[in-house]
Amino acid sequence: MRKLLIKVFGLDTLYKVRKSPVVNFLPRLKMASGVYNYRYGQILRWSLQSREDTNFTYELSEDNLLYMAHTVAVVADVSPKLVQQYIREAQTDEALRQHILEKTRTSSYRRVADLRVEFGRRLGWYALVRLRKPEVVIETGVDKGLGAVLLCAALLRNREEGKPGRYYGTDIATKAGYLLDGPYREVGEVLYGDSITSLRAFSQPIDLFINDSDHSATYEEDEYRVVLPKLGPGGLLLSDNAHETSALARLSLEVGRKFVFFKEIPKDHWYPGAGIGFSY
Ligand SMILES: C[S@@+](CC[C@H](N)C(=O)[O-])C[C@H]1O[C@@H](n2cnc3c(N)ncnc32)[C@H](O)[C@@H]1O
């Protein structure tokens, strides 16, 4: 049959037909969707088991944590093994884990929070605080306070090592930050109100700034422009929005700062992950 077809139509024509997207519609659809089908299982599990509707939490894959360690090592100019040690320090902090579980159990946010502790990309923030020993850390956008309490755990350890620092979160929601309590509140506080207004009024030099509030590109850029002149020597700007906008990358180019981006890969969650944009 094949020989007859070649005789009648010629090999060239047959080859073109075989490769045509229209003729091969179904096998091509099967091949491409096969790459994404596993997501349906994750979506089903999440929709049945998770209470989180936003600001999702998840573990990162081992390889992804390794990439994170290498990226933070480049930014902080240290060995990746040291970064890995700090990442492990946060992952194995049992007091912090118990604090988060207990506060979640008793909070009114319980309806929208899972009884799990997974920090995702925030582990990169933690490692930077441990490495750079900043005196002032600002995080815009606090929500439940997962980043806040993790950053404060790093500041508490720095304080034990004789390098104290303070955390300031900003949030427009008056109930944000229920996790920032107990010993962690000794080194941190939330400034309630619009982030830009709080940043304009802030008068200390800022060593580490993390943007995670209003995620529109213009608001994000406005935050950086307010913070830039207030940065201390070697001050770092981090974006939690760099998977969505290039605001920090563009601004870094404009003002002569380096920029790198780490993309997180959640281990078992349908959410494709956010990332950390580093400007240094
Ligand atoms: C993605 S959540 C922050 C998550 C948090 N950084 C963490 O580690 O889990 C964003 C937060 O930004 C706050 N927000 C939104 N617009 C804001 C604004 N203009 N000023 C201050 N906070 C704002 C929201 O209330 C919300 O709590």
XYZ file of N, CA, C and O in Angstrom, residues 16-150:
540
model
N 4.964 15.355 3.388
C 4.345 16.627 3.785
C 3.018 16.375 4.504
O 2.702 16.980 5.519
N 2.221 15.422 3.965
C 0.916 15.125 4.562
C 1.109 14.558 5.963
O 0.437 14.937 6.922
N 2.101 13.636 6.067
C 2.329 12.992 7.370
C 2.728 14.036 8.429
O 2.414 13.922 9.596
N 3.451 15.083 8.004
C 3.935 16.093 8.952
C 2.921 17.218 9.156
O 3.142 18.110 9.968
N 1.829 17.214 8.403
C 0.897 18.337 8.487
C 0.230 18.411 9.858
O -0.278 17.418 10.365
N 0.219 19.606 10.499
C -0.401 19.747 11.822
C -1.873 19.343 11.804
O -2.370 18.781 12.774
N -2.576 19.604 10.676
C -4.013 19.308 10.626
C -4.239 17.804 10.685
O -5.018 17.298 11.495
N -3.488 17.057 9.850
C -3.652 15.600 9.822
C -3.264 14.995 11.164
O -3.879 14.050 11.650
N -2.234 15.562 11.788
C -1.723 14.989 13.038
C -2.268 15.673 14.281
O -1.660 15.603 15.347
N -3.410 16.308 14.132
C -3.976 17.093 15.231
C -4.060 16.296 16.550
O -3.557 16.721 17.586
N -4.666 15.093 16.491
C -4.892 14.333 17.736
C -3.603 13.841 18.391
O -3.394 14.078 19.588
N -2.682 13.188 17.636
C -1.437 12.773 18.286
C -0.645 13.950 18.852
O -0.046 13.864 19.921
N -0.700 15.092 18.142
C 0.043 16.264 18.627
C -0.590 16.809 19.903
O 0.093 17.197 20.850
N -1.939 16.801 19.915
C -2.648 17.268 21.118
C -2.287 16.378 22.306
O -2.008 16.852 23.414
N -2.242 15.057 22.057
C -1.941 14.093 23.118
C -0.510 14.308 23.643
O -0.267 14.329 24.845
N 0.413 14.527 22.712
C 1.816 14.705 23.105
C 1.981 15.958 23.990
O 2.559 15.902 25.072
N 1.406 17.088 23.534
C 1.605 18.349 24.264
C 0.855 18.356 25.595
O 1.408 18.747 26.626
N -0.395 17.852 25.596
C -1.154 17.904 26.858
C -0.588 16.917 27.872
O -0.733 17.111 29.083
N 0.095 15.856 27.395
C 0.727 14.886 28.309
C 1.714 15.555 29.253
O 1.929 15.103 30.380
N 2.299 16.683 28.800
C 3.272 17.395 29.645
C 2.572 18.066 30.828
O 3.168 18.291 31.878
N 1.279 18.382 30.661
C 0.565 19.149 31.695
C -0.497 18.348 32.451
O -1.020 18.815 33.452
N -0.823 17.154 31.985
C -1.947 16.416 32.576
C -1.803 16.141 34.063
O -2.797 16.099 34.794
N -0.544 15.970 34.544
C -0.345 15.682 35.973
C -0.896 16.816 36.845
O -1.210 16.618 38.016
N -1.036 18.006 36.251
C -1.566 19.152 37.015
C -2.999 18.890 37.499
O -3.394 19.397 38.536
N -3.778 18.113 36.729
C -5.173 17.902 37.113
C -5.270 17.174 38.450
O -6.133 17.470 39.267
N -4.349 16.221 38.693
C -4.310 15.530 39.986
C -4.005 16.527 41.100
O -4.633 16.515 42.162
N -3.031 17.426 40.839
C -2.653 18.426 41.851
C -3.810 19.386 42.108
O -4.078 19.763 43.250
N -4.493 19.776 41.038
C -5.621 20.719 41.174
C -6.725 20.064 42.007
O -7.297 20.677 42.926
N -6.998 18.797 41.729
C -8.045 18.068 42.453
C -7.699 17.959 43.944
O -8.518 18.259 44.817
N -6.438 17.573 44.233
C -6.005 17.438 45.642
C -6.129 18.771 46.368
O -6.637 18.851 47.476
N -5.649 19.845 45.702
C -5.698 21.176 46.318
C -7.145 21.613 46.547
O -7.489 22.115 47.613
N -8.014 21.395 45.554
C -9.394 21.890 45.698
C -10.144 21.120 46.779
O -11.045 21.668 47.408
N -9.743 19.867 47.040
C -10.430 19.086 48.072
C -9.804 19.244 49.459
O -10.473 19.136 50.472
N -8.478 19.499 49.498
C -7.789 19.452 50.798
C -7.329 20.808 51.333
O -7.206 20.970 52.544
N -7.027 21.765 50.438
C -6.408 23.011 50.916
C -7.446 24.093 51.197
O -8.472 24.170 50.526
N -7.136 24.941 52.191
C -7.994 26.095 52.478
C -7.427 27.356 51.852
O -8.029 28.422 51.944
N -6.257 27.274 51.259
C -5.596 28.471 50.739
C -6.193 28.875 49.388
O -6.281 28.053 48.472
N -6.583 30.157 49.289
C -7.120 30.667 48.025
C -6.146 31.625 47.358
O -6.349 32.048 46.219
N -5.160 32.040 48.098
C -4.168 33.000 47.589
C -2.889 32.821 48.413
O -2.916 32.131 49.444
N -1.798 33.416 47.987
C -0.535 33.317 48.725
C -0.263 31.863 49.133
O -0.051 31.566 50.313
N -0.255 30.996 48.142
C -0.150 29.551 48.369
C 1.189 29.177 49.011
O 2.196 29.839 48.767
N 1.160 28.097 49.792
C 2.412 27.615 50.387
C 2.677 26.192 49.897
O 1.744 25.425 49.662
N 3.952 25.861 49.769
C 4.355 24.558 49.220
C 5.841 24.382 49.476
O 6.583 25.325 49.709
N 6.241 23.117 49.369
C 7.660 22.766 49.438
C 8.288 23.014 48.076
O 7.597 22.919 47.058
N 9.583 23.245 48.050
C 10.289 23.333 46.772
C 11.027 22.021 46.521
O 11.372 21.309 47.459
N 11.267 21.718 45.255
C 11.984 20.483 44.930
C 13.448 20.621 45.390
O 13.966 21.736 45.538
N 14.109 19.483 45.616
C 15.507 19.480 46.082
C 16.403 20.233 45.095
O 17.251 21.028 45.493
N 16.209 19.969 43.797
C 17.028 20.651 42.783
C 16.795 22.157 42.830
O 17.717 22.950 42.691
N 15.535 22.530 43.033
C 15.201 23.945 43.067
C 15.875 24.637 44.259
O 16.372 25.764 44.144
N 15.923 23.931 45.399
C 16.606 24.494 46.576
C 18.108 24.640 46.313
O 18.747 25.583 46.789
N 18.635 23.713 45.551
C 20.056 23.799 45.187
C 20.303 25.020 44.304
O 21.252 25.779 44.500
N 19.405 25.244 43.341
C 19.537 26.426 42.478
C 19.410 27.703 43.321
O 20.093 28.690 43.075
N 18.501 27.651 44.298
C 18.331 28.822 45.168
C 19.638 29.117 45.906
O 20.097 30.259 45.972
N 20.250 28.062 46.443
C 21.504 28.235 47.197
C 22.578 28.852 46.296
O 23.289 29.778 46.712
N 22.661 28.385 45.065
C 23.667 28.937 44.150
C 23.366 30.395 43.821
O 24.277 31.225 43.744
N 22.097 30.711 43.614
C 21.745 32.099 43.242
C 22.046 33.058 44.397
O 22.649 34.119 44.201
N 21.614 32.664 45.607
C 21.864 33.537 46.768
C 23.382 33.674 46.986
O 23.875 34.755 47.333
N 24.120 32.595 46.730
C 25.580 32.640 46.896
C 26.208 33.674 45.960
O 27.132 34.392 46.351
N 25.685 33.767 44.737
C 26.208 34.765 43.785
C 25.914 36.174 44.300
O 26.788 37.037 44.334
N 24.688 36.380 44.750
C 24.281 37.717 45.212
C 25.092 38.137 46.445
O 25.544 39.280 46.548
N 25.280 37.197 47.378
C 25.949 37.550 48.638
C 27.455 37.307 48.572
O 28.171 37.592 49.539
N 27.927 36.761 47.444
C 29.345 36.480 47.251
C 29.904 35.580 48.362
O 30.890 35.917 49.021
N 29.220 34.465 48.559
C 29.653 33.481 49.569
C 29.577 32.089 48.929
O 29.114 31.940 47.796
N 29.979 31.070 49.708
C 29.922 29.717 49.136
C 28.488 29.180 49.188
O 27.761 29.407 50.165
N 28.073 28.447 48.162
C 26.709 27.884 48.146
C 26.472 26.941 49.327
O 25.345 26.819 49.800
N 27.542 26.323 49.818
C 27.372 25.404 50.964
C 26.922 26.168 52.202
O 26.139 25.663 52.998
N 27.445 27.385 52.368
C 27.033 28.203 53.514
C 25.547 28.570 53.388
O 24.794 28.518 54.369
N 25.131 28.890 52.186
C 23.705 29.218 51.970
C 22.858 27.988 52.301
O 21.817 28.097 52.970
N 23.304 26.831 51.855
C 22.553 25.590 52.142
C 22.411 25.376 53.655
O 21.368 24.948 54.138
N 23.478 25.691 54.399
C 23.408 25.530 55.865
C 22.303 26.398 56.462
O 21.555 25.966 57.330
N 22.224 27.635 55.963
C 21.194 28.538 56.496
C 19.789 28.099 56.069
O 18.836 28.212 56.836
N 19.684 27.597 54.846
C 18.375 27.101 54.393
C 17.944 25.942 55.298
O 16.803 25.885 55.775
N 18.882 25.050 55.581
C 18.574 23.904 56.455
C 18.232 24.379 57.875
O 17.355 23.825 58.530
N 18.917 25.413 58.325
C 18.659 25.958 59.665
C 17.190 26.377 59.784
O 16.515 26.070 60.778
N 16.687 27.045 58.754
C 15.280 27.481 58.779
C 14.339 26.289 58.676
O 13.334 26.212 59.393
N 14.689 25.337 57.812
C 13.800 24.177 57.608
C 13.691 23.319 58.869
O 12.694 22.647 59.068
N 14.730 23.336 59.706
C 14.741 22.454 60.879
C 14.484 23.219 62.184
O 14.732 22.692 63.267
N 14.017 24.463 62.074
C 13.735 25.270 63.275
C 12.388 24.811 63.860
O 11.319 25.289 63.462
N 12.464 23.895 64.813
C 11.251 23.274 65.365
C 10.415 24.284 66.159
O 9.180 24.246 66.118
N 11.085 25.211 66.883
C 10.350 26.215 67.673
C 9.518 27.097 66.730
O 8.345 27.408 67.016
N 10.108 27.468 65.616
C 9.402 28.308 64.639
C 8.215 27.549 64.041
O 7.107 28.088 63.931
N 8.454 26.296 63.693
C 7.394 25.457 63.112
C 6.211 25.339 64.085
O 5.053 25.536 63.708
N 6.516 25.047 65.357
C 5.458 24.888 66.359
C 4.708 26.202 66.563
O 3.491 26.218 66.736
N 5.455 27.313 66.570
C 4.838 28.634 66.745
C 3.820 28.890 65.621
O 2.692 29.317 65.885
N 4.220 28.603 64.391
C 3.345 28.867 63.237
C 2.094 27.984 63.311
O 0.963 28.454 63.112
N 2.284 26.707 63.643
C 1.138 25.786 63.725
C 0.167 26.232 64.813
O -1.052 26.263 64.626
N 0.720 26.610 65.974
C -0.114 27.011 67.115
C -0.893 28.289 66.794
O -2.102 28.378 67.058
N -0.198 29.280 66.227
C -0.874 30.547 65.910
C -1.947 30.330 64.833
O -3.000 30.949 64.872
N -1.663 29.433 63.888
C -2.625 29.168 62.818
C -3.868 28.495 63.387
O -5.002 28.855 63.038
N -3.636 27.524 64.277
C -4.759 26.798 64.900
C -5.725 27.743 65.603
O -6.935 27.559 65.560
N -5.190 28.781 66.260
C -6.024 29.634 67.104
C -6.434 30.952 66.422
O -7.082 31.789 67.054
N -6.044 31.126 65.160
C -6.330 32.406 64.503
C -7.662 32.361 63.752
O -8.116 31.302 63.318
N -8.242 33.551 63.549
C -9.470 33.612 62.758
C -9.151 33.368 61.272
O -10.038 33.136 60.462
N -7.871 33.452 60.915
C -7.433 33.154 59.544
C -7.439 31.639 59.281
O -7.125 31.200 58.193
N -7.761 30.842 60.321
C -7.734 29.383 60.214
C -8.537 28.898 58.998
O -8.200 27.908 58.382
N -9.601 29.661 58.670
C -10.464 29.260 57.541
C -9.736 29.337 56.204
O -10.118 28.690 55.255
N -8.674 30.160 56.142
C -7.989 30.329 54.853
C -6.516 29.913 54.919
O -5.712 30.278 54.069
N -6.183 29.141 55.969
C -4.783 28.707 56.110
C -4.722 27.200 56.320
O -5.600 26.621 56.962
N -3.696 26.569 55.788
C -3.498 25.127 55.990
C -2.599 24.901 57.204
O -1.717 25.715 57.492
N -2.837 23.766 57.887
C -1.996 23.444 59.056
C -0.722 22.741 58.580
O -0.523 21.541 58.813
N 0.094 23.471 57.866
C 1.372 22.978 57.352
C 2.341 24.144 57.438
O 1.911 25.298 57.446
N 3.626 23.867 57.442
C 4.595 24.960 57.408
C 5.544 24.740 56.230
O 6.406 23.862 56.272
N 5.350 25.490 55.177
C 6.233 25.413 54.003
C 6.579 26.840 53.598
O 5.702 27.634 53.328
N 7.878 27.140 53.521
C 8.294 28.526 53.284
C 8.535 28.860 51.809
O 8.598 30.031 51.441
N 8.720 27.840 50.955
C 8.985 28.109 49.539
C 10.169 29.049 49.357
O 11.191 28.929 50.033
N 10.009 30.030 48.451
C 11.108 30.953 48.108
C 11.568 31.798 49.292
O 12.681 32.358 49.273
N 10.720 31.940 50.325
C 11.087 32.773 51.478
C 12.370 32.269 52.136
O 13.042 32.998 52.861
N 12.711 31.002 51.921
C 13.962 30.467 52.478
C 15.166 31.244 51.934
O 16.176 31.388 52.628
N 15.055 31.750 50.721
C 16.130 32.578 50.152
C 16.242 33.900 50.916
O 17.338 34.405 51.156
N 15.095 34.448 51.319
C 15.110 35.698 52.117
C 15.827 35.435 53.441
O 16.645 36.234 53.889
N 15.452 34.296 54.057
C 16.031 33.928 55.357
C 17.560 33.838 55.242
O 18.287 34.418 56.055
N 18.018 33.103 54.231
C 19.466 32.899 54.076
C 20.176 34.248 53.918
O 21.246 34.463 54.514
N 19.567 35.170 53.167
C 20.208 36.481 52.973
C 20.327 37.260 54.280
O 21.330 37.908 54.542
N 19.291 37.174 55.116
C 19.338 37.878 56.407
C 20.434 37.276 57.287
O 21.177 37.993 57.962
N 20.559 35.957 57.250
C 21.610 35.316 58.057
C 22.997 35.678 57.525
O 23.945 35.835 58.288
N 23.109 35.802 56.210
C 24.422 36.079 55.615
C 24.823 37.540 55.785
O 25.967 37.842 56.108
N 23.876 38.453 55.569
C 24.225 39.879 55.511
C 24.069 40.590 56.851
O 24.514 41.722 56.986
N 23.415 39.971 57.823
C 23.195 40.569 59.152
C 22.686 42.016 59.048
O 23.305 42.958 59.573
N 21.594 42.243 58.341
C 21.097 43.623 58.166
C 20.581 44.217 59.477
O 20.070 43.501 60.321
N 20.725 45.541 59.593
C 20.164 46.220 60.776
C 18.695 46.540 60.546
O 17.912 46.568 61.492
N 18.346 46.801 59.296
C 16.937 47.117 58.993
C 16.463 46.304 57.787
O 17.065 46.349 56.719
N 15.386 45.539 58.014
C 14.754 44.762 56.944
C 13.332 45.285 56.778
O 12.607 45.432 57.768
N 12.934 45.559 55.534
C 11.537 45.950 55.281
C 10.917 44.963 54.309
O 11.517 44.621 53.286
N 9.721 44.503 54.644
C 8.943 43.665 53.739
C 7.607 44.368 53.520
O 6.850 44.571 54.479
N 7.292 44.751 52.284
C 5.972 45.348 52.043
C 5.014 44.223 51.672
O 5.323 43.402 50.808
N 3.880 44.158 52.354
C 2.922 43.068 52.159
C 3.239 41.960 53.136
O 4.221 41.229 52.989
N 2.406 41.840 54.178
C 2.693 40.906 55.274
C 1.756 39.698 55.236
O 2.162 38.573 55.524
N 0.507 39.936 54.885
C -0.541 38.901 54.882
C -0.577 38.198 56.244
O -0.653 38.852 57.268
N -0.495 36.881 56.283
C -0.561 36.173 57.575
C 0.694 36.438 58.414
O 0.680 36.335 59.630
N 1.796 36.719 57.715
C 3.043 36.987 58.441
C 4.055 35.853 58.327
O 4.969 35.758 59.147
N 3.904 35.014 57.291
C 4.832 33.892 57.139
C 6.251 34.382 56.846
O 7.226 33.925 57.461
N 6.349 35.338 55.913
C 7.664 35.918 55.629
C 8.166 36.674 56.850
O 9.344 36.571 57.220
N 7.252 37.418 57.503
C 7.623 38.231 58.665
C 8.252 37.382 59.761
O 9.335 37.694 60.273
N 7.587 36.290 60.113
C 8.055 35.489 61.244
C 9.352 34.752 60.886
O 10.239 34.557 61.725
N 9.488 34.375 59.622
C 10.715 33.707 59.179
C 11.894 34.688 59.203
O 12.989 34.357 59.678
